[in-house]
Coordinates of C-alpha atoms in Angstrom, one line a residue:
M1044 CA 27.1 -38.2 -0.1
S1045 CA 24.7 -35.3 0.4
S1046 CA 22.2 -35.5 3.1
L1047 CA 18.5 -35.4 2.3
L1048 CA 17.8 -33.4 5.4
P1049 CA 17.5 -29.6 5.1
A1050 CA 20.6 -27.7 6.2
A1051 CA 20.3 -26.2 9.7
P1052 CA 19.7 -22.4 9.6
R1053 CA 22.6 -20.2 10.3
F1054 CA 22.3 -17.6 13.0
R1055 CA 24.7 -14.7 12.9
L1056 CA 25.2 -12.6 16.0
S1057 CA 25.9 -9.0 14.8
K1058 CA 27.9 -6.7 17.0
P1059 CA 25.7 -4.0 18.6
E1060 CA 26.1 -0.6 17.0
W1061 CA 26.6 1.1 20.4
L1062 CA 29.8 -0.9 21.1
D1063 CA 31.6 0.8 18.2
S1064 CA 30.1 4.3 18.5
P1065 CA 30.5 6.3 21.7
K1066 CA 28.0 8.7 20.4
V1067 CA 25.4 6.0 20.0
L1068 CA 26.2 4.6 23.4
R1069 CA 25.8 8.0 25.0
T1070 CA 22.4 8.5 23.2
E1071 CA 21.1 5.2 24.3
V1072 CA 22.2 5.6 28.0
L1073 CA 20.8 9.0 28.4
A1074 CA 17.6 8.0 26.6
G1075 CA 17.2 5.1 29.0
L1076 CA 17.6 7.4 31.9
V1077 CA 15.0 9.9 30.7
V1078 CA 12.5 7.1 30.0
A1079 CA 13.1 5.6 33.5
L1080 CA 12.4 8.9 35.2
A1081 CA 9.2 9.3 33.1
L1082 CA 8.1 5.7 33.9
I1083 CA 8.0 6.1 37.6
P1084 CA 5.0 8.3 38.1
E1085 CA 3.2 6.6 35.2
A1086 CA 3.7 3.1 36.7
I1087 CA 2.5 4.3 40.1
S1088 CA -0.6 5.9 38.5
F1089 CA -1.5 2.7 36.6
S1090 CA -1.0 0.7 39.9
I1091 CA -3.6 3.0 41.5
I1092 CA -6.0 2.3 38.5
A1093 CA -5.5 -1.4 38.9
G1094 CA -6.0 -1.2 42.7
V1095 CA -2.6 -2.6 43.6
D1096 CA 0.4 -1.4 45.6
P1097 CA 2.7 1.0 43.6
A1098 CA 5.5 -1.5 43.8
I1099 CA 3.5 -3.9 41.7
G1100 CA 3.4 -1.5 38.8
L1101 CA 7.0 -0.5 39.1
F1102 CA 8.1 -4.2 39.2
A1103 CA 6.0 -4.8 36.1
S1104 CA 7.7 -1.9 34.3
F1105 CA 11.1 -3.2 35.3
T1106 CA 10.6 -6.8 34.1
M1107 CA 8.6 -5.9 31.0
A1108 CA 11.3 -3.5 29.7
V1109 CA 14.3 -5.7 30.5
V1110 CA 12.7 -8.9 29.0
I1111 CA 11.3 -7.3 25.9
S1112 CA 14.6 -5.6 25.2
V1113 CA 15.9 -9.2 24.5
V1114 CA 13.0 -11.1 23.1
G1115 CA 11.0 -8.3 21.4
G1116 CA 10.8 -7.7 17.7
R1117 CA 11.0 -3.9 17.7
K1118 CA 14.2 -2.2 18.7
A1119 CA 14.0 0.9 21.0
M1120 CA 10.3 0.3 21.8
I1121 CA 9.4 0.6 25.5
S1122 CA 7.1 -1.9 27.2
A1123 CA 5.9 -1.5 30.8
A1124 CA 2.8 -1.3 32.9
T1125 CA 0.1 0.5 31.0
G1126 CA -3.3 2.1 31.6
A1127 CA -5.1 -0.1 29.1
V1128 CA -3.9 -3.3 30.8
A1129 CA -4.7 -1.8 34.2
L1130 CA -8.3 -1.0 33.2
V1131 CA -8.8 -4.6 31.9
I1132 CA -7.5 -6.4 35.0
A1133 CA -8.8 -3.9 37.7
P1134 CA -12.2 -5.6 38.1
L1135 CA -10.5 -9.0 38.6
N1136 CA -8.3 -7.6 41.4
Q1137 CA -11.3 -5.9 43.1
E1138 CA -13.4 -9.1 43.0
H1139 CA -10.8 -11.8 43.7
G1140 CA -7.6 -10.2 44.9
L1141 CA -3.9 -9.9 43.8
G1142 CA -3.2 -13.6 43.4
Y1143 CA -5.9 -13.9 40.7
L1144 CA -4.6 -10.8 39.0
I1145 CA -1.0 -12.2 38.8
A1146 CA -2.3 -15.6 37.5
A1147 CA -4.3 -13.7 34.8
V1148 CA -1.1 -11.9 33.8
I1149 CA 0.7 -15.2 33.3
L1150 CA -2.2 -16.7 31.4
A1151 CA -2.4 -13.6 29.2
G1152 CA 1.3 -14.0 28.4
V1153 CA 0.6 -17.6 27.3
F1154 CA -2.3 -16.4 25.1
Q1155 CA 0.0 -13.8 23.5
V1156 CA 2.6 -16.4 22.7
L1157 CA 0.0 -18.7 21.1
L1158 CA -1.6 -15.8 19.2
G1159 CA 1.9 -14.7 18.0
A1160 CA 2.7 -18.2 16.9
V1161 CA -0.4 -18.5 14.8
G1162 CA 0.3 -15.2 13.0
V1163 CA -2.0 -12.7 14.5
A1164 CA 0.5 -10.0 13.7
K1165 CA -0.4 -10.4 10.0
L1166 CA -3.8 -8.8 10.7
M1167 CA -1.9 -5.5 10.9
R1168 CA -2.0 -5.3 7.1
F1169 CA -5.8 -4.6 7.4
V1170 CA -5.3 -1.4 9.4
P1171 CA -5.7 1.5 7.0
R1172 CA -3.5 4.6 7.0
S1173 CA -6.4 6.8 8.1
V1174 CA -6.9 4.6 11.2
M1175 CA -3.1 4.8 11.9
V1176 CA -3.3 8.6 11.7
G1177 CA -6.3 8.6 14.0
F1178 CA -4.5 6.3 16.4
V1179 CA -1.5 8.7 16.5
N1180 CA -3.6 11.8 17.0
A1181 CA -5.8 10.1 19.7
L1182 CA -2.6 9.0 21.4
A1183 CA -1.4 12.6 21.5
V1184 CA -4.7 13.8 22.9
L1185 CA -4.7 11.1 25.6
I1186 CA -1.2 11.9 26.6
F1187 CA -2.1 15.5 27.1
M1188 CA -5.4 14.7 28.9
A1189 CA -3.5 12.5 31.3
Q1190 CA -1.4 15.6 32.3
V1191 CA -4.4 17.9 32.9
P1192 CA -5.1 16.6 36.5
E1193 CA -1.5 17.5 37.4
M1194 CA -2.2 21.1 36.4
R1195 CA -5.5 21.6 38.3
D1196 CA -5.9 22.6 41.9
V1197 CA -2.1 22.9 42.4
P1198 CA 0.1 25.6 44.0
W1199 CA 0.7 28.6 41.7
A1200 CA 4.4 27.7 41.5
V1201 CA 3.6 24.7 39.3
Y1202 CA 2.8 26.9 36.4
P1203 CA 6.0 28.9 36.1
L1204 CA 7.9 25.6 36.6
L1205 CA 5.9 24.0 33.8
A1206 CA 6.5 26.9 31.5
G1207 CA 10.2 26.9 32.4
G1208 CA 10.4 23.1 31.6
L1209 CA 8.7 23.6 28.2
A1210 CA 11.0 26.5 27.4
L1211 CA 14.1 24.5 28.2
M1212 CA 13.0 21.6 26.0
V1213 CA 12.3 24.0 23.1
F1214 CA 15.4 26.1 23.3
F1215 CA 18.1 23.8 24.8
P1216 CA 18.5 21.7 21.7
K1217 CA 19.5 24.9 19.8
V1218 CA 22.5 25.0 22.1
T1219 CA 23.5 21.3 22.1
K1220 CA 21.9 18.0 21.4
V1221 CA 24.5 16.0 23.3
I1222 CA 22.3 15.8 26.4
P1223 CA 18.5 15.2 25.9
A1224 CA 16.6 18.3 26.7
P1225 CA 14.0 16.4 28.8
L1226 CA 16.8 15.2 31.1
V1227 CA 18.1 18.8 31.4
S1228 CA 14.6 20.0 32.2
I1229 CA 14.0 17.4 34.9
V1230 CA 17.4 18.1 36.6
V1231 CA 17.1 21.9 36.5
L1232 CA 13.6 22.0 37.8
T1233 CA 14.4 19.5 40.6
M1234 CA 17.4 21.6 41.6
I1235 CA 15.3 24.8 41.7
T1236 CA 12.5 23.3 43.8
V1237 CA 14.9 21.7 46.3
A1238 CA 17.3 24.6 46.6
A1239 CA 14.5 27.2 47.0
G1240 CA 12.3 24.9 49.1
I1241 CA 9.3 25.4 46.8
A1242 CA 6.3 23.3 47.9
V1243 CA 4.9 21.6 44.8
P1244 CA 3.6 18.0 44.1
T1245 CA 6.5 15.6 43.6
V1246 CA 7.0 12.0 42.5
G1247 CA 7.1 10.9 46.1
D1248 CA 3.5 12.2 46.5
K1249 CA 2.3 9.6 44.0
G1250 CA 3.3 6.7 46.2
E1251 CA 6.1 4.9 48.1
L1252 CA 8.9 3.6 46.0
P1253 CA 10.1 0.0 46.5
S1254 CA 13.3 -0.5 48.5
S1255 CA 14.2 -4.0 47.2
L1256 CA 14.2 -6.0 44.0
P1257 CA 11.3 -8.3 43.1
V1258 CA 11.7 -12.0 43.8
P1259 CA 10.1 -14.8 41.7
G1260 CA 7.2 -16.9 43.0
L1261 CA 3.9 -18.6 42.1
P1262 CA 0.6 -16.7 42.3
D1263 CA -1.3 -17.4 45.5
V1264 CA -4.3 -19.1 44.0
P1265 CA -5.8 -22.6 44.0
F1266 CA -4.7 -24.4 40.8
T1267 CA -8.1 -25.6 39.9
L1268 CA -10.4 -25.5 36.8
D1269 CA -12.6 -22.9 38.7
T1270 CA -9.6 -20.6 38.9
L1271 CA -8.9 -21.0 35.2
T1272 CA -12.5 -20.2 34.2
T1273 CA -12.4 -17.1 36.5
I1274 CA -9.2 -15.6 35.1
A1275 CA -9.4 -16.7 31.4
P1276 CA -11.8 -14.0 30.2
Y1277 CA -9.7 -11.2 31.8
A1278 CA -6.5 -12.9 30.5
L1279 CA -7.8 -13.1 26.9
A1280 CA -8.9 -9.4 27.0
M1281 CA -5.6 -8.3 28.4
A1282 CA -3.7 -10.4 25.7
L1283 CA -5.7 -8.8 22.9
V1284 CA -5.5 -5.2 24.1
G1285 CA -1.8 -5.6 24.8
L1286 CA -1.0 -7.0 21.4
M1287 CA -3.1 -4.4 19.7
E1288 CA -1.3 -1.5 21.4
S1289 CA 2.1 -3.1 21.0
L1290 CA 1.7 -3.9 17.3
M1291 CA 0.3 -0.4 16.5
T1292 CA 3.2 1.2 18.5
A1293 CA 5.7 -1.0 16.6
K1294 CA 4.2 0.1 13.3
L1295 CA 4.5 3.7 14.4
V1296 CA 8.1 3.3 15.4
D1297 CA 8.8 1.6 12.0
D1298 CA 7.5 4.7 10.3
I1299 CA 9.5 7.1 12.5
T1300 CA 12.8 5.2 12.2
D1301 CA 12.3 4.1 8.6
T1302 CA 13.1 0.5 9.7
R1303 CA 11.1 -2.7 9.7
S1304 CA 10.3 -4.7 12.8
N1305 CA 9.4 -8.4 13.3
K1306 CA 5.8 -8.2 14.4
T1307 CA 5.5 -12.0 15.0
R1308 CA 8.6 -11.9 17.2
E1309 CA 7.2 -8.9 19.0
S1310 CA 3.8 -10.6 19.6
I1311 CA 5.5 -13.7 21.1
G1312 CA 8.0 -11.5 23.0
Q1313 CA 5.1 -9.6 24.7
G1314 CA 3.8 -12.9 25.9
V1315 CA 7.1 -14.0 27.2
A1316 CA 7.6 -10.6 29.0
N1317 CA 4.2 -10.9 30.6
I1318 CA 4.8 -14.5 31.8
V1319 CA 8.1 -13.4 33.4
T1320 CA 6.4 -10.3 34.9
G1321 CA 3.7 -12.4 36.4
F1322 CA 6.1 -14.8 38.1
F1323 CA 7.9 -11.7 39.5
G1324 CA 4.6 -10.4 41.0
G1325 CA 4.1 -7.6 38.4
M1326 CA 0.7 -6.4 37.0
G1327 CA 1.7 -7.0 33.4
G1328 CA 1.8 -4.5 30.6
C1329 CA 2.5 -3.9 26.9
A1330 CA 4.2 -1.3 24.7
M1331 CA 4.0 2.3 26.1
I1332 CA 3.4 4.7 23.4
G1333 CA 4.2 7.9 25.3
Q1334 CA 7.5 6.6 26.7
T1335 CA 8.4 5.1 23.4
M1336 CA 8.0 8.5 21.8
I1337 CA 10.3 9.9 24.5
N1338 CA 12.9 7.2 23.7
V1339 CA 12.7 7.3 19.9
R1340 CA 11.5 10.7 18.8
V1341 CA 12.6 13.0 21.6
S1342 CA 15.9 11.3 22.7
G1343 CA 16.8 9.7 19.4
A1344 CA 17.4 6.1 20.7
R1345 CA 17.5 3.3 18.1
T1346 CA 18.7 0.1 19.8
R1347 CA 17.6 -2.4 22.4
L1348 CA 20.1 -1.0 24.9
S1349 CA 17.9 2.0 25.6
T1350 CA 14.9 -0.3 26.4
F1351 CA 17.1 -2.5 28.6
L1352 CA 18.5 0.5 30.5
A1353 CA 15.1 2.1 30.9
G1354 CA 14.0 -0.9 33.0
S1355 CA 17.3 -1.2 34.8
F1356 CA 17.6 2.4 35.6
L1357 CA 14.0 2.3 36.9
M1358 CA 14.9 -0.1 39.6
V1359 CA 18.2 1.6 40.4
L1360 CA 16.5 4.9 40.8
C1361 CA 13.8 3.4 43.0
V1362 CA 15.9 1.2 45.2
V1363 CA 19.2 3.2 45.4
F1364 CA 18.1 6.8 44.8
G1365 CA 14.6 6.7 46.0
P1366 CA 14.8 9.8 48.2
V1367 CA 16.3 11.8 45.4
V1368 CA 13.7 10.6 42.8
S1369 CA 10.9 11.3 45.2
D1370 CA 11.9 15.0 45.2
I1371 CA 11.4 15.4 41.4
P1372 CA 8.6 17.9 40.9
M1373 CA 5.7 16.5 38.9
A1374 CA 5.7 19.7 36.8
A1375 CA 9.0 18.6 35.2
L1376 CA 7.5 15.3 34.1
V1377 CA 4.3 16.9 33.0
A1378 CA 6.3 19.3 30.8
V1379 CA 8.1 16.3 29.2
M1380 CA 4.8 14.6 28.4
V1381 CA 3.2 17.7 27.1
M1382 CA 6.1 18.1 24.6
V1383 CA 5.7 14.4 23.7
S1384 CA 2.0 15.0 23.0
V1385 CA 2.7 18.0 20.7
A1386 CA 5.5 16.1 18.9
T1387 CA 3.3 13.0 18.5
F1388 CA 0.2 14.7 17.0
D1389 CA 0.2 14.6 13.2
W1390 CA -0.5 18.3 12.6
H1391 CA -0.3 17.9 8.8
S1392 CA -3.4 15.6 9.0
I1393 CA -5.7 18.5 10.1
S1394 CA -4.3 21.3 8.0
P1395 CA -6.9 22.9 5.7
R1396 CA -4.9 21.9 2.6
T1397 CA -4.8 18.3 3.6
L1398 CA -8.5 18.1 4.6
K1399 CA -9.5 19.7 1.3
R1400 CA -7.6 17.1 -0.8
M1401 CA -8.3 14.1 1.4
P1402 CA -11.4 12.0 0.4
L1403 CA -14.2 12.6 2.9
G1404 CA -14.4 8.9 3.8
E1405 CA -10.7 8.9 4.9
T1406 CA -11.3 12.0 7.1
I1407 CA -14.4 10.4 8.7
V1408 CA -12.4 7.3 9.5
M1409 CA -9.6 9.3 11.1
V1410 CA -12.0 11.4 13.2
T1411 CA -14.0 8.3 14.2
T1412 CA -10.9 6.6 15.5
V1413 CA -9.9 9.7 17.5
V1414 CA -13.4 10.2 19.0
V1415 CA -13.8 6.5 20.0
V1416 CA -10.3 6.4 21.6
V1417 CA -10.7 9.6 23.5
A1418 CA -14.2 8.6 24.6
T1419 CA -13.2 5.1 25.8
H1420 CA -9.6 5.8 26.8
N1421 CA -8.9 2.5 25.0
L1422 CA -6.6 2.6 21.9
A1423 CA -7.5 -1.0 21.0
I1424 CA -11.3 -0.3 20.8
G1425 CA -10.7 2.9 18.7
V1426 CA -8.5 1.0 16.2
V1427 CA -11.1 -1.8 15.8
V1428 CA -14.0 0.7 15.3
G1429 CA -11.9 2.8 12.9
T1430 CA -10.9 -0.3 10.9
V1431 CA -14.5 -1.5 10.7
A1432 CA -15.6 2.0 9.6
A1433 CA -13.0 2.0 6.9
M1434 CA -14.1 -1.3 5.7
I1435 CA -17.8 -0.2 5.5
I1436 CA -16.9 2.9 3.6
F1437 CA -14.7 0.9 1.2
A1438 CA -17.5 -1.6 0.7
R1439 CA -20.0 1.2 -0.1
R1440 CA -17.5 2.8 -2.5
V1441 CA -16.8 -0.5 -4.3
A1442 CA -20.4 -1.6 -4.3
H1443 CA -21.2 1.0 -7.0
L1444 CA -18.4 -0.2 -9.3
A1445 CA -20.4 -3.2 -10.6
D1446 CA -21.8 -2.1 -14.0
V1447 CA -24.2 -3.9 -16.3
S1448 CA -24.7 -3.1 -20.0
G1449 CA -26.8 -5.1 -22.4
V1450 CA -26.7 -5.3 -26.3
V1451 CA -29.5 -7.0 -28.3
D1452 CA -28.6 -8.9 -31.5
P1453 CA -29.9 -7.2 -34.7
D1454 CA -32.3 -10.1 -35.2
G1455 CA -33.7 -9.6 -31.7
K1456 CA -33.4 -13.2 -30.7
Q1457 CA -30.5 -12.8 -28.1
V1458 CA -29.3 -10.2 -25.6
V1459 CA -25.7 -10.1 -24.2
Y1460 CA -25.2 -8.5 -20.9
S1461 CA -21.6 -7.5 -20.0
V1462 CA -20.9 -7.2 -16.2
T1463 CA -17.8 -5.2 -15.1
G1464 CA -16.5 -4.5 -11.6
E1465 CA -16.2 -6.7 -8.5
L1466 CA -19.0 -8.9 -7.4
F1467 CA -19.3 -9.4 -3.6
F1468 CA -22.0 -9.1 -1.0
A1469 CA -22.5 -5.3 -1.4
S1470 CA -22.4 -4.9 -5.2
S1471 CA -24.3 -8.1 -5.9
N1472 CA -27.4 -6.8 -4.0
D1473 CA -28.0 -4.3 -6.8
L1474 CA -27.1 -6.7 -9.6
V1475 CA -30.5 -8.4 -9.7
H1476 CA -32.3 -5.2 -10.5
Q1477 CA -30.2 -4.3 -13.6
F1478 CA -31.8 -6.7 -16.0
D1479 CA -35.0 -6.4 -18.2
Y1480 CA -36.6 -9.7 -17.3
K1481 CA -39.9 -8.9 -19.1
G1482 CA -38.6 -7.2 -22.3
D1483 CA -35.6 -9.3 -23.1
P1484 CA -35.6 -12.0 -25.8
D1485 CA -35.7 -15.7 -24.8
D1486 CA -31.9 -16.2 -25.1
V1487 CA -29.9 -14.3 -22.5
V1488 CA -26.1 -14.4 -22.2
I1489 CA -24.4 -12.9 -19.2
D1490 CA -20.7 -12.2 -19.9
L1491 CA -18.7 -12.1 -16.6
S1492 CA -15.2 -11.9 -18.2
G1493 CA -14.9 -8.3 -16.8
T1494 CA -15.6 -9.2 -13.2
H1495 CA -14.7 -11.6 -10.4
I1496 CA -17.0 -13.5 -8.0
W1497 CA -15.8 -13.1 -4.5
D1498 CA -18.4 -14.7 -2.3
A1499 CA -21.6 -16.8 -2.0
S1500 CA -23.8 -13.6 -2.1
S1501 CA -22.7 -13.1 -5.7
V1502 CA -23.5 -16.7 -6.6
A1503 CA -26.9 -16.3 -5.0
A1504 CA -27.6 -13.2 -7.0
L1505 CA -26.8 -15.0 -10.2
D1506 CA -29.1 -17.8 -9.1
A1507 CA -31.9 -15.2 -8.5
I1508 CA -31.3 -13.8 -12.0
E1509 CA -31.6 -17.2 -13.7
T1510 CA -34.7 -18.0 -11.6
K1511 CA -36.4 -14.7 -12.7
Y1512 CA -35.7 -15.4 -16.4
A1513 CA -36.7 -19.1 -16.0
Q1514 CA -40.1 -18.0 -14.6
R1515 CA -40.7 -16.3 -17.9
G1516 CA -39.6 -19.2 -20.0
K1517 CA -36.2 -17.7 -20.9
K1518 CA -32.8 -19.4 -20.9
V1519 CA -29.7 -17.8 -19.3
T1520 CA -26.1 -18.7 -20.3
I1521 CA -23.2 -17.5 -18.1
V1522 CA -19.9 -17.1 -19.9
G1523 CA -16.5 -15.6 -19.3
L1524 CA -15.9 -16.8 -15.7
N1525 CA -12.2 -16.9 -14.7
E1526 CA -11.0 -20.1 -13.0
P1527 CA -11.6 -19.2 -9.3
S1528 CA -15.0 -17.7 -10.1
A1529 CA -16.0 -20.7 -12.2
D1530 CA -15.0 -23.0 -9.4
M1531 CA -17.0 -21.1 -6.8
H1532 CA -20.0 -20.8 -9.1
Q1533 CA -19.9 -24.5 -9.9
R1534 CA -19.8 -25.5 -6.2
L1535 CA -22.5 -23.2 -5.0
A1536 CA -24.9 -22.5 -7.9
G1537 CA -28.4 -23.9 -6.9
Q1538 CA -27.2 -24.9 -3.4
L1539 CA -27.9 -21.6 -1.5
T1540 CA -31.6 -21.7 -1.1
G1541 CA -32.2 -25.2 0.2
G1542 CA -33.6 -26.3 -3.1
H1543 CA -36.7 -24.1 -2.8

């Protein structure tokens, strides 16, 4: 006898690709090592922005990467402490202290889990391609701008080291791609500076590296409603900014690797990673676009192993090899990030041939996204503004597609107007002015078989047309409505002006 209950879903655990392929394993391990080295100065810098000890940022990068490698929805994407999150929570730390910051990180994780569960990732479909291109180009600009302070007011020896690092990353892949060129550049430049005793800024100058692993604990705050109301606005802002950056980065990696990620799982995974990070005393974070580009585009990583090892190597390098890592010249890491910015920028999007063929509105949206991101140093704000700009341009373009043509019967007793195009708030505004209320005969037919009513503004416009004809003693008959349009018109007609 068959059961009426649905069959339980089957979960198949597939064998990781890196277990069967030594080449893939080597790529993933070396990619994780390169990313870990690049994460250290970044995490320390973001800690300074947030106003916390460098160890807080490094712990966050460790726990975020390790946890998201398991629960995330996008393979090979790197999540760690980020500048966007640091900017959001810095005021909370300044006003109330570290305990409140940690509590906000945990609450932000809870918000992200809830937002992921209700399907916030589906909103990504409304991000146009022009915004995505602007996002990528703005990211490249921000990555480069972040390196500029490391190239100003520094010893002259930094510049030949920087040039040497760039040259190694350009030409070494022509010799072999077995070892990532960024790793070779970091090792070679470190050996040169240490052996020759060259005095240049190093990783150690950024801050003291932790000497032990983080331990779990509860945030040092009173568990009261007052605490909740204090941290909630910051937590919600962090949750939204983190999800926006993570989902945009996931979409970018999807395009680079020609694979599809689970955006809902990624949203929930970001929340889980932030909750874990908070309980381990970290400052929280989200997807890191620069380090993800190092992992995916520069090093060629494609699996979760590289993400897991990036976090694991980070702690090993700090705790076990701290003195060695502290000697790495910042010039080596700056060279890596400069190469990442060059590789990330979509140069095709600004070529004269592309700009000539691209619709002006698309170019405006792309440039708007770049300008807003660079001006605010916030990728999430830029994406929102760019998307709104794209919607406004689209609405203006579609608004002109509603066309009205009238034909009067030979006997002059009836006129039939045919409306084509889409009727919504933008196009319906002009609809009222396309009829000859004074000169038309007494019997007016409006044929809407070539259009669709999308909103209440369109119904209100039709009401206004009927009213203008009625004031002149003329009768209006609306025909040709499709089923959804007829249903909306029936429900709203005559109800939108309060009966006046």
